[in-house]
Amino acid sequence: MYEMERISRVYLVGIGGIGMSALARYFRKHQLDVAGFDSTQTELTTQLEKEGMAIHYTDSIDLIPKEFRTPDTETLVVYTPAVSDNHSELSFFRTHGFNVVKRSQALGILSGSRFTAAVAGTHGKTTTSTMLAHLLCHTLGGCDAFLGGISKNYGSNLILNDRGSNILVVEADEFDRSFLQLMPNIAIITSIDADHLDVFGTYKQVQEAFRDFVSNLKPNGVLIVKQGLEWVAAHRNDLKVYTYAVDLDANFRATDLKLTNGLSSFSLEIPSQTIEEISLGVLGLYNVENAVAASAVASILGANAEQIMSGLESFKGVNRRFDLRHWGRKSIYIDDYAHHPEELKAAIGSARRMFPNRKITGIFQPHLYSRTRDFAKEFAESLSILDYAVVTDIYPAREEPIEGVTPQLILHAVTSPQKGYCAFNGIETFVKENPIDILLTMGAGNIDKLAYSITETLKNKERQ
């Protein structure tokens, strides 16, 4: 294994991924030479290039900068499991004596010497970890953070403070069992749903992975779990386990929930006191639950009532997490990363409670053929909450097509008053030609690339 203090350059295979790019930024901020490959040029990779990183977009050993092609103890290669094993650059590094590690291993080593607060869960972890980091940035000590999305407050998926804090907030990703590389001091588990069955095989194996994650908590550590998930820590008698919830009996809970113009306010009950009339700065009722979890850890780590209140009120959210793109006289448009049935249910349910008497149209881009196959019925149930459910082409990501797995597999079971298929390249025309009241676009693929043009289309319709 490499020695971090001897590393002077880092090459990242898959540098444009949200977790990989946070690592890239961390290494660059620490004055290391950083370069990498990604299959697609995006707004994020363009920003990384502006920050001084050499990036190319064709899998070619010849395009690797010369100084990164000679194996030595000063060069580290990091790769994402989303990259296939037959990737020529990755194969070159593996067969020529380089230090090659997965992203999760690199993050595990970087966090090993820090007081680590890890946020895990099959959904909710990105917003919750970003909220927690923002709350801690309001305290005297502050924190550093590796996030799974772009924070709107900081314009980055990496937060580094200059106050010498030893606290590190990390998003603990269950995919590929990556979170088992972490040994946190304190952790949140937001949810444990069946997901990534292409990796785990069964829901039971998902549950076992989360038990293993809990096993990795430092002795006498602290675990915050959504009420009902206490079972995940039954084998750890040394941990302090707290529950959180909204309007349910729990150690940390939100009560007196109110909704005004789409924004939530509530009272936060914590073991030592009640903090009244907290205003949350982001849309989405499920974000109240995330706020309770983040506030629980922040309070345990020393944040006071005023810091929690000001932090939650000033929190601007995360790109693609119930992301308000347009609020006009005639229409409202929200883009969301939801790609699991429970995430769809949360996003659509929040919109339904915020806008109870309005027509909600949702355009969903399924992510992965395997996930579409495994959860077609559940996707249909969640989409049926919509007034008009539209499903577009499946985003394959790392997968090859599976015979018989198409958008129709979901659509045929949808019971919405209106439903239909729309090709991905026809989405902008659909928005232009159909009456839009409340619009949600949802998915973890590339549907967000249409957000700007959809917003402009809706603005033009407002003027008509």
XYZ file of C-alpha atoms in Angstrom:
464
model
C 0.000 0.000 0.000
C 1.186 3.494 -0.773
C 2.386 6.055 1.747
C 0.309 9.209 1.342
C 3.085 11.560 2.418
C 5.297 10.347 -0.459
C 2.705 10.906 -3.194
C 3.320 13.874 -5.513
C 1.010 13.022 -8.414
C -2.370 11.292 -8.775
C -4.026 9.885 -11.899
C -7.765 9.178 -11.723
C -9.449 6.754 -14.128
C -13.020 8.050 -14.216
C -12.127 11.482 -12.875
C -15.508 12.992 -13.793
C -17.537 10.922 -11.330
C -18.933 12.874 -8.415
C -16.889 10.967 -5.831
C -13.759 10.811 -7.977
C -13.827 14.526 -8.756
C -14.002 15.338 -5.040
C -10.832 13.290 -4.514
C -9.212 15.006 -7.483
C -9.989 18.406 -5.998
C -8.638 17.331 -2.616
C -5.313 16.220 -4.083
C -5.045 19.352 -6.236
C -5.779 21.597 -3.236
C -2.865 19.868 -1.499
C -0.541 20.888 -4.344
C -0.265 17.479 -6.024
C -0.178 17.093 -9.808
C -3.531 15.655 -10.894
C -4.605 14.215 -14.245
C -7.156 11.733 -15.434
C -9.459 10.108 -17.941
C -13.212 10.227 -18.318
C -15.424 8.969 -21.103
C -17.466 12.160 -21.353
C -16.647 15.844 -21.111
C -19.110 17.521 -18.766
C -19.540 20.816 -16.991
C -17.802 19.236 -13.998
C -14.768 17.963 -15.925
C -14.441 21.325 -17.652
C -14.339 22.950 -14.220
C -11.675 20.473 -13.086
C -9.569 21.425 -16.099
C -9.896 25.091 -15.142
C -8.651 24.108 -11.676
C -5.409 22.826 -13.195
C -6.051 19.156 -13.971
C -5.111 17.554 -17.289
C -8.058 15.474 -18.530
C -8.648 13.574 -21.774
C -11.718 11.708 -23.007
C -10.378 8.855 -25.174
C -9.128 5.622 -23.605
C -5.539 5.744 -24.842
C -2.261 5.060 -23.042
C -0.571 7.563 -25.360
C -2.750 10.364 -23.976
C -1.623 9.798 -20.388
C 0.811 12.633 -19.546
C 4.411 11.353 -19.683
C 5.157 12.117 -16.054
C 2.304 9.777 -15.022
C 3.516 6.863 -17.163
C 6.591 5.902 -15.134
C 5.831 3.750 -12.068
C 7.350 5.071 -8.876
C 6.380 5.543 -5.247
C 5.314 9.131 -5.934
C 2.511 8.216 -8.360
C -0.889 7.005 -7.192
C -3.598 5.704 -9.546
C -7.214 5.808 -8.363
C -10.078 4.203 -10.265
C -13.829 3.958 -9.937
C -15.588 0.560 -10.060
C -17.769 2.023 -12.820
C -14.760 1.574 -15.158
C -14.613 -1.856 -16.808
C -11.724 -4.230 -16.113
C -10.722 -4.221 -19.789
C -10.121 -0.464 -19.835
C -6.718 -0.125 -21.529
C -5.380 2.654 -19.293
C -6.398 0.851 -16.116
C -4.856 -2.382 -17.450
C -1.624 -0.514 -18.212
C -1.340 0.808 -14.672
C -2.163 -2.576 -13.151
C 0.454 -4.437 -15.193
C 3.293 -1.921 -14.880
C 3.852 -1.792 -11.144
C 1.832 1.298 -10.184
C 0.089 1.890 -6.863
C -3.521 1.265 -7.990
C -6.453 1.622 -5.581
C -10.219 1.989 -5.749
C -11.760 5.340 -4.918
C -13.195 3.879 -1.714
C -9.752 2.701 -0.587
C -8.259 6.146 -1.150
C -11.090 7.764 0.787
C -10.694 5.214 3.584
C -7.017 6.029 3.964
C -7.568 9.800 3.845
C -10.244 9.526 6.537
C -8.282 7.115 8.705
C -6.482 9.788 10.722
C -9.509 12.082 11.029
C -12.561 12.174 13.306
C -14.963 10.898 10.658
C -18.697 11.507 10.452
C -20.107 9.195 7.771
C -23.581 9.388 6.227
C -24.896 6.139 4.733
C -28.234 5.059 3.280
C -29.754 3.881 0.030
C -31.241 7.350 -0.388
C -30.958 10.696 1.364
C -27.239 10.508 2.095
C -26.071 13.250 -0.291
C -28.407 15.935 1.025
C -27.943 14.846 4.638
C -24.141 14.850 4.452
C -24.160 18.240 2.716
C -26.513 19.632 5.364
C -24.290 18.268 8.125
C -21.162 19.788 6.594
C -22.933 23.139 6.236
C -24.095 23.052 9.852
C -20.581 22.266 11.070
C -19.175 25.080 8.941
C -21.331 27.377 11.110
C -19.496 26.237 14.242
C -16.162 27.548 15.491
C -14.249 24.442 14.444
C -15.761 23.831 11.011
C -15.056 20.660 9.038
C -13.799 19.234 5.767
C -16.196 17.198 3.618
C -16.290 14.800 0.669
C -19.799 15.059 -0.783
C -21.773 13.070 -3.353
C -23.206 16.160 -5.044
C -22.427 19.786 -5.779
C -23.331 21.934 -2.785
C -25.074 25.130 -3.850
C -23.628 26.957 -0.846
C -20.023 26.119 -1.746
C -20.213 25.407 -5.488
C -18.293 22.174 -5.015
C -18.435 18.562 -3.850
C -15.402 19.221 -1.647
C -15.318 21.490 1.402
C -11.970 22.380 2.973
C -11.767 24.800 5.876
C -8.748 26.728 7.113
C -9.538 26.417 10.824
C -7.582 23.233 11.451
C -10.620 21.074 12.207
C -10.013 17.347 12.530
C -13.663 16.568 11.653
C -14.245 15.031 8.231
C -17.754 14.504 6.819
C -17.992 11.791 4.165
C -20.807 10.311 2.143
C -20.625 6.540 2.695
C -21.663 4.864 -0.556
C -22.986 1.303 -0.365
C -22.417 0.614 -4.080
C -19.722 -2.046 -4.517
C -19.624 -2.138 -0.683
C -17.424 0.946 -0.850
C -18.491 2.167 2.598
C -16.806 -0.823 4.217
C -13.465 0.948 3.674
C -14.476 3.528 6.300
C -14.082 3.318 10.073
C -16.164 6.285 11.265
C -16.439 7.701 14.765
C -20.056 8.737 14.230
C -22.482 7.709 11.496
C -25.973 8.304 10.152
C -28.034 5.652 8.362
C -30.936 7.276 6.508
C -32.472 4.222 4.856
C -31.865 0.574 3.982
C -33.891 -0.327 0.906
C -33.371 -2.978 -1.726
C -31.049 -1.410 -4.310
C -27.942 -2.250 -6.332
C -29.166 -5.842 -6.557
C -26.827 -6.263 -9.537
C -24.041 -6.028 -6.941
C -25.637 -7.502 -3.802
C -27.904 -10.142 -5.333
C -30.595 -10.021 -2.629
C -32.092 -7.528 -0.187
C -30.756 -9.678 2.643
C -27.234 -9.061 1.372
C -27.926 -5.306 1.313
C -28.974 -5.520 4.956
C -25.866 -7.542 5.822
C -23.662 -4.923 4.171
C -25.163 -2.210 6.377
C -24.604 -4.395 9.458
C -20.981 -4.725 8.355
C -20.789 -0.937 7.999
C -22.011 -0.603 11.596
C -19.403 -3.176 12.630
C -16.731 -0.801 11.314
C -17.700 2.067 13.623
C -14.956 2.872 16.110
C -15.394 1.339 19.599
C -17.843 3.364 21.722
C -18.886 5.318 18.637
C -22.231 6.971 17.910
C -24.885 5.852 15.436
C -27.910 7.894 14.343
C -30.573 5.842 12.531
C -33.962 6.596 11.072
C -36.613 5.343 13.472
C -37.268 1.677 12.723
C -33.706 0.819 11.673
C -32.343 0.178 15.157
C -31.959 -3.521 14.289
C -28.889 -2.721 12.210
C -26.884 -2.125 15.409
C -28.178 -5.009 17.528
C -24.736 -6.634 17.498
C -22.932 -3.537 18.833
C -23.646 -3.091 22.550
C -20.863 -0.523 22.891
C -22.412 2.055 20.558
C -24.597 4.975 21.554
C -27.579 4.554 19.225
C -30.059 7.395 18.664
C -33.177 7.448 16.477
C -34.625 10.307 14.423
C -37.994 10.897 12.787
C -40.661 13.398 11.757
C -43.804 13.404 13.942
C -42.894 10.032 15.486
C -41.427 9.096 18.843
C -37.631 9.297 18.520
C -34.581 10.739 20.271
C -34.389 13.536 17.692
C -37.591 14.547 15.963
C -39.381 17.312 14.068
C -42.794 18.440 15.288
C -45.247 21.249 14.482
C -44.463 20.922 10.773
C -45.811 23.784 8.634
C -45.606 24.460 4.899
C -45.581 27.989 3.460
C -44.959 28.685 -0.249
C -43.271 25.322 -0.583
C -40.842 25.861 2.312
C -41.031 23.975 5.601
C -40.776 25.157 9.187
C -40.772 22.962 12.289
C -39.681 22.558 15.878
C -36.700 20.307 16.569
C -36.805 18.205 19.717
C -33.394 16.966 20.841
C -32.564 15.217 24.129
C -31.526 18.430 25.903
C -33.970 21.000 24.505
C -36.541 22.007 21.883
C -35.503 24.435 19.148
C -38.658 26.148 17.954
C -39.632 27.610 14.590
C -36.758 26.409 12.443
C -37.116 27.464 8.808
C -35.604 25.176 6.183
C -34.053 26.910 3.186
C -34.832 24.189 0.618
C -37.955 22.669 -0.897
C -39.061 19.099 -0.284
C -40.849 17.810 2.797
C -38.528 14.801 2.972
C -35.698 17.277 3.526
C -37.139 17.907 6.999
C -36.218 14.328 7.838
C -32.721 14.857 6.431
C -32.425 18.056 8.465
C -33.289 16.235 11.691
C -30.560 13.639 11.051
C -27.938 16.268 10.206
C -28.933 18.389 13.220
C -28.639 15.358 15.505
C -24.989 14.821 14.612
C -24.219 18.540 14.604
C -25.650 18.920 18.114
C -23.713 15.892 19.380
C -20.550 17.468 17.953
C -21.211 20.735 19.750
C -23.390 22.920 17.525
C -25.757 25.086 19.550
C -29.366 26.036 18.800
C -28.492 29.294 17.068
C -25.931 27.598 14.808
C -28.402 24.856 13.854
C -31.165 27.356 13.124
C -28.984 29.662 11.012
C -27.373 26.737 9.216
C -30.642 25.128 8.165
C -32.164 28.455 7.129
C -29.149 29.372 4.965
C -28.799 25.905 3.412
C -29.319 26.261 -0.357
C -29.385 22.583 -1.223
C -27.554 20.293 -3.631
C -27.661 20.322 -7.403
C -30.289 17.865 -8.697
C -31.796 17.221 -5.271
C -35.365 18.558 -5.568
C -33.703 21.351 -7.505
C -36.063 24.244 -8.272
C -35.270 25.390 -11.824
C -38.289 27.584 -12.585
C -41.152 29.119 -10.606
C -43.341 31.197 -12.880
C -46.921 32.429 -13.022
C -48.058 29.467 -15.108
C -45.639 26.668 -14.321
C -43.094 25.318 -11.831
C -40.203 23.030 -12.751
C -38.159 20.851 -10.361
C -35.315 18.509 -11.349
C -34.375 15.590 -9.100
C -31.785 12.790 -9.030
C -34.388 10.217 -7.903
C -33.639 6.827 -9.468
C -35.023 4.340 -6.916
C -38.757 3.756 -6.331
C -38.550 5.133 -2.772
C -36.770 8.255 -4.019
C -39.427 8.765 -6.690
C -42.135 8.355 -4.077
C -40.459 10.926 -1.818
C -39.965 13.492 -4.590
C -43.423 13.113 -6.125
C -45.067 12.928 -2.696
C -43.374 16.164 -1.647
C -44.587 17.887 -4.814
C -48.108 16.544 -4.228
C -48.226 17.919 -0.666
C -46.731 21.255 -1.745
C -49.114 21.665 -4.687
C -52.218 19.640 -3.722
C -54.614 21.070 -6.297
C -52.340 21.281 -9.315
C -51.569 18.916 -12.184
C -48.161 17.259 -11.757
C -46.369 15.888 -14.813
C -43.297 13.730 -14.234
C -40.714 12.640 -16.788
C -38.644 9.714 -15.535
C -35.440 8.376 -17.058
C -34.809 4.861 -15.688
C -31.194 4.222 -14.668
C -29.752 0.775 -15.492
C -31.486 -2.122 -17.217
C -31.033 -4.327 -14.151
C -32.664 -1.821 -11.803
C -35.543 -1.348 -14.264
C -36.037 -5.135 -14.409
C -35.806 -5.605 -10.639
C -38.115 -2.723 -9.660
C -40.496 -2.227 -12.617
C -43.578 -2.802 -10.448
C -42.332 -0.502 -7.689
C -41.400 2.225 -10.186
C -44.912 2.025 -11.633
C -46.475 2.368 -8.180
C -44.429 5.489 -7.417
C -45.093 7.084 -10.813
C -48.821 6.438 -10.416
C -48.915 9.294 -7.873
C -48.480 11.630 -10.866
C -51.296 13.097 -12.932
C -49.278 12.528 -16.096
C -46.486 9.926 -15.989
C -43.938 9.964 -18.792
C -41.123 7.420 -19.082
C -38.204 7.975 -21.429
C -35.375 5.742 -22.627
C -33.343 3.723 -20.107
C -29.911 5.162 -19.311
C -27.552 2.161 -19.502
C -24.543 3.553 -17.587
C -22.210 0.561 -17.155
C -24.648 -2.075 -18.508
C -25.490 -3.752 -21.790
C -29.195 -3.998 -22.775
C -31.238 -6.848 -21.279
C -33.736 -8.518 -23.582
C -37.312 -7.514 -22.822
C -36.353 -4.666 -20.480
C -37.813 -1.466 -21.949
C -39.656 1.620 -20.651
C -42.908 -0.229 -21.394
C -42.076 -2.671 -18.600
C -42.773 0.173 -16.187
C -45.447 2.015 -18.145
C -47.894 -0.833 -18.557
C -48.412 -0.975 -14.756
C -48.746 2.787 -14.225
C -52.294 3.815 -13.226
C -52.016 7.606 -13.641
C -54.864 9.367 -15.486
C -52.398 10.059 -18.290
C -49.243 8.157 -19.145
C -46.947 7.644 -22.089
C -43.496 7.012 -23.510
C -41.367 9.845 -24.857
C -38.030 9.301 -26.602
C -35.186 11.108 -24.876
C -34.570 13.376 -27.865
C -38.262 14.323 -27.891
C -38.517 15.572 -24.293
C -37.973 19.239 -25.141
C -40.688 19.040 -27.822
C -43.022 17.336 -25.333
C -42.572 20.199 -22.860
C -43.091 22.763 -25.596
C -46.253 21.216 -27.016
C -48.043 20.077 -23.842
C -49.649 22.192 -21.114
C -47.344 22.203 -18.076
C -48.465 23.116 -14.571
C -45.974 21.365 -12.240
C -43.130 19.489 -13.953
C -40.669 17.025 -12.404
C -37.759 15.508 -14.304
C -36.246 12.539 -12.487
C -33.363 10.131 -12.978
C -29.660 9.555 -12.340
C -28.628 9.435 -15.995
C -28.238 12.443 -18.279
C -31.736 13.904 -18.136
C -30.296 16.844 -16.188
C -28.544 17.920 -19.404
C -31.992 19.037 -20.623
C -32.768 21.120 -17.533
C -31.528 24.404 -18.981
C -33.427 24.066 -22.275
C -36.578 22.918 -20.461
C -36.335 25.952 -18.193
C -35.956 28.275 -21.166
C -38.896 26.605 -22.926
C -41.114 27.173 -19.880
C -39.984 30.794 -19.598
C -40.872 31.356 -23.248
C -44.309 29.815 -22.691
C -44.827 32.211 -19.772
C -44.353 35.142 -22.176
C -46.938 33.857 -24.651
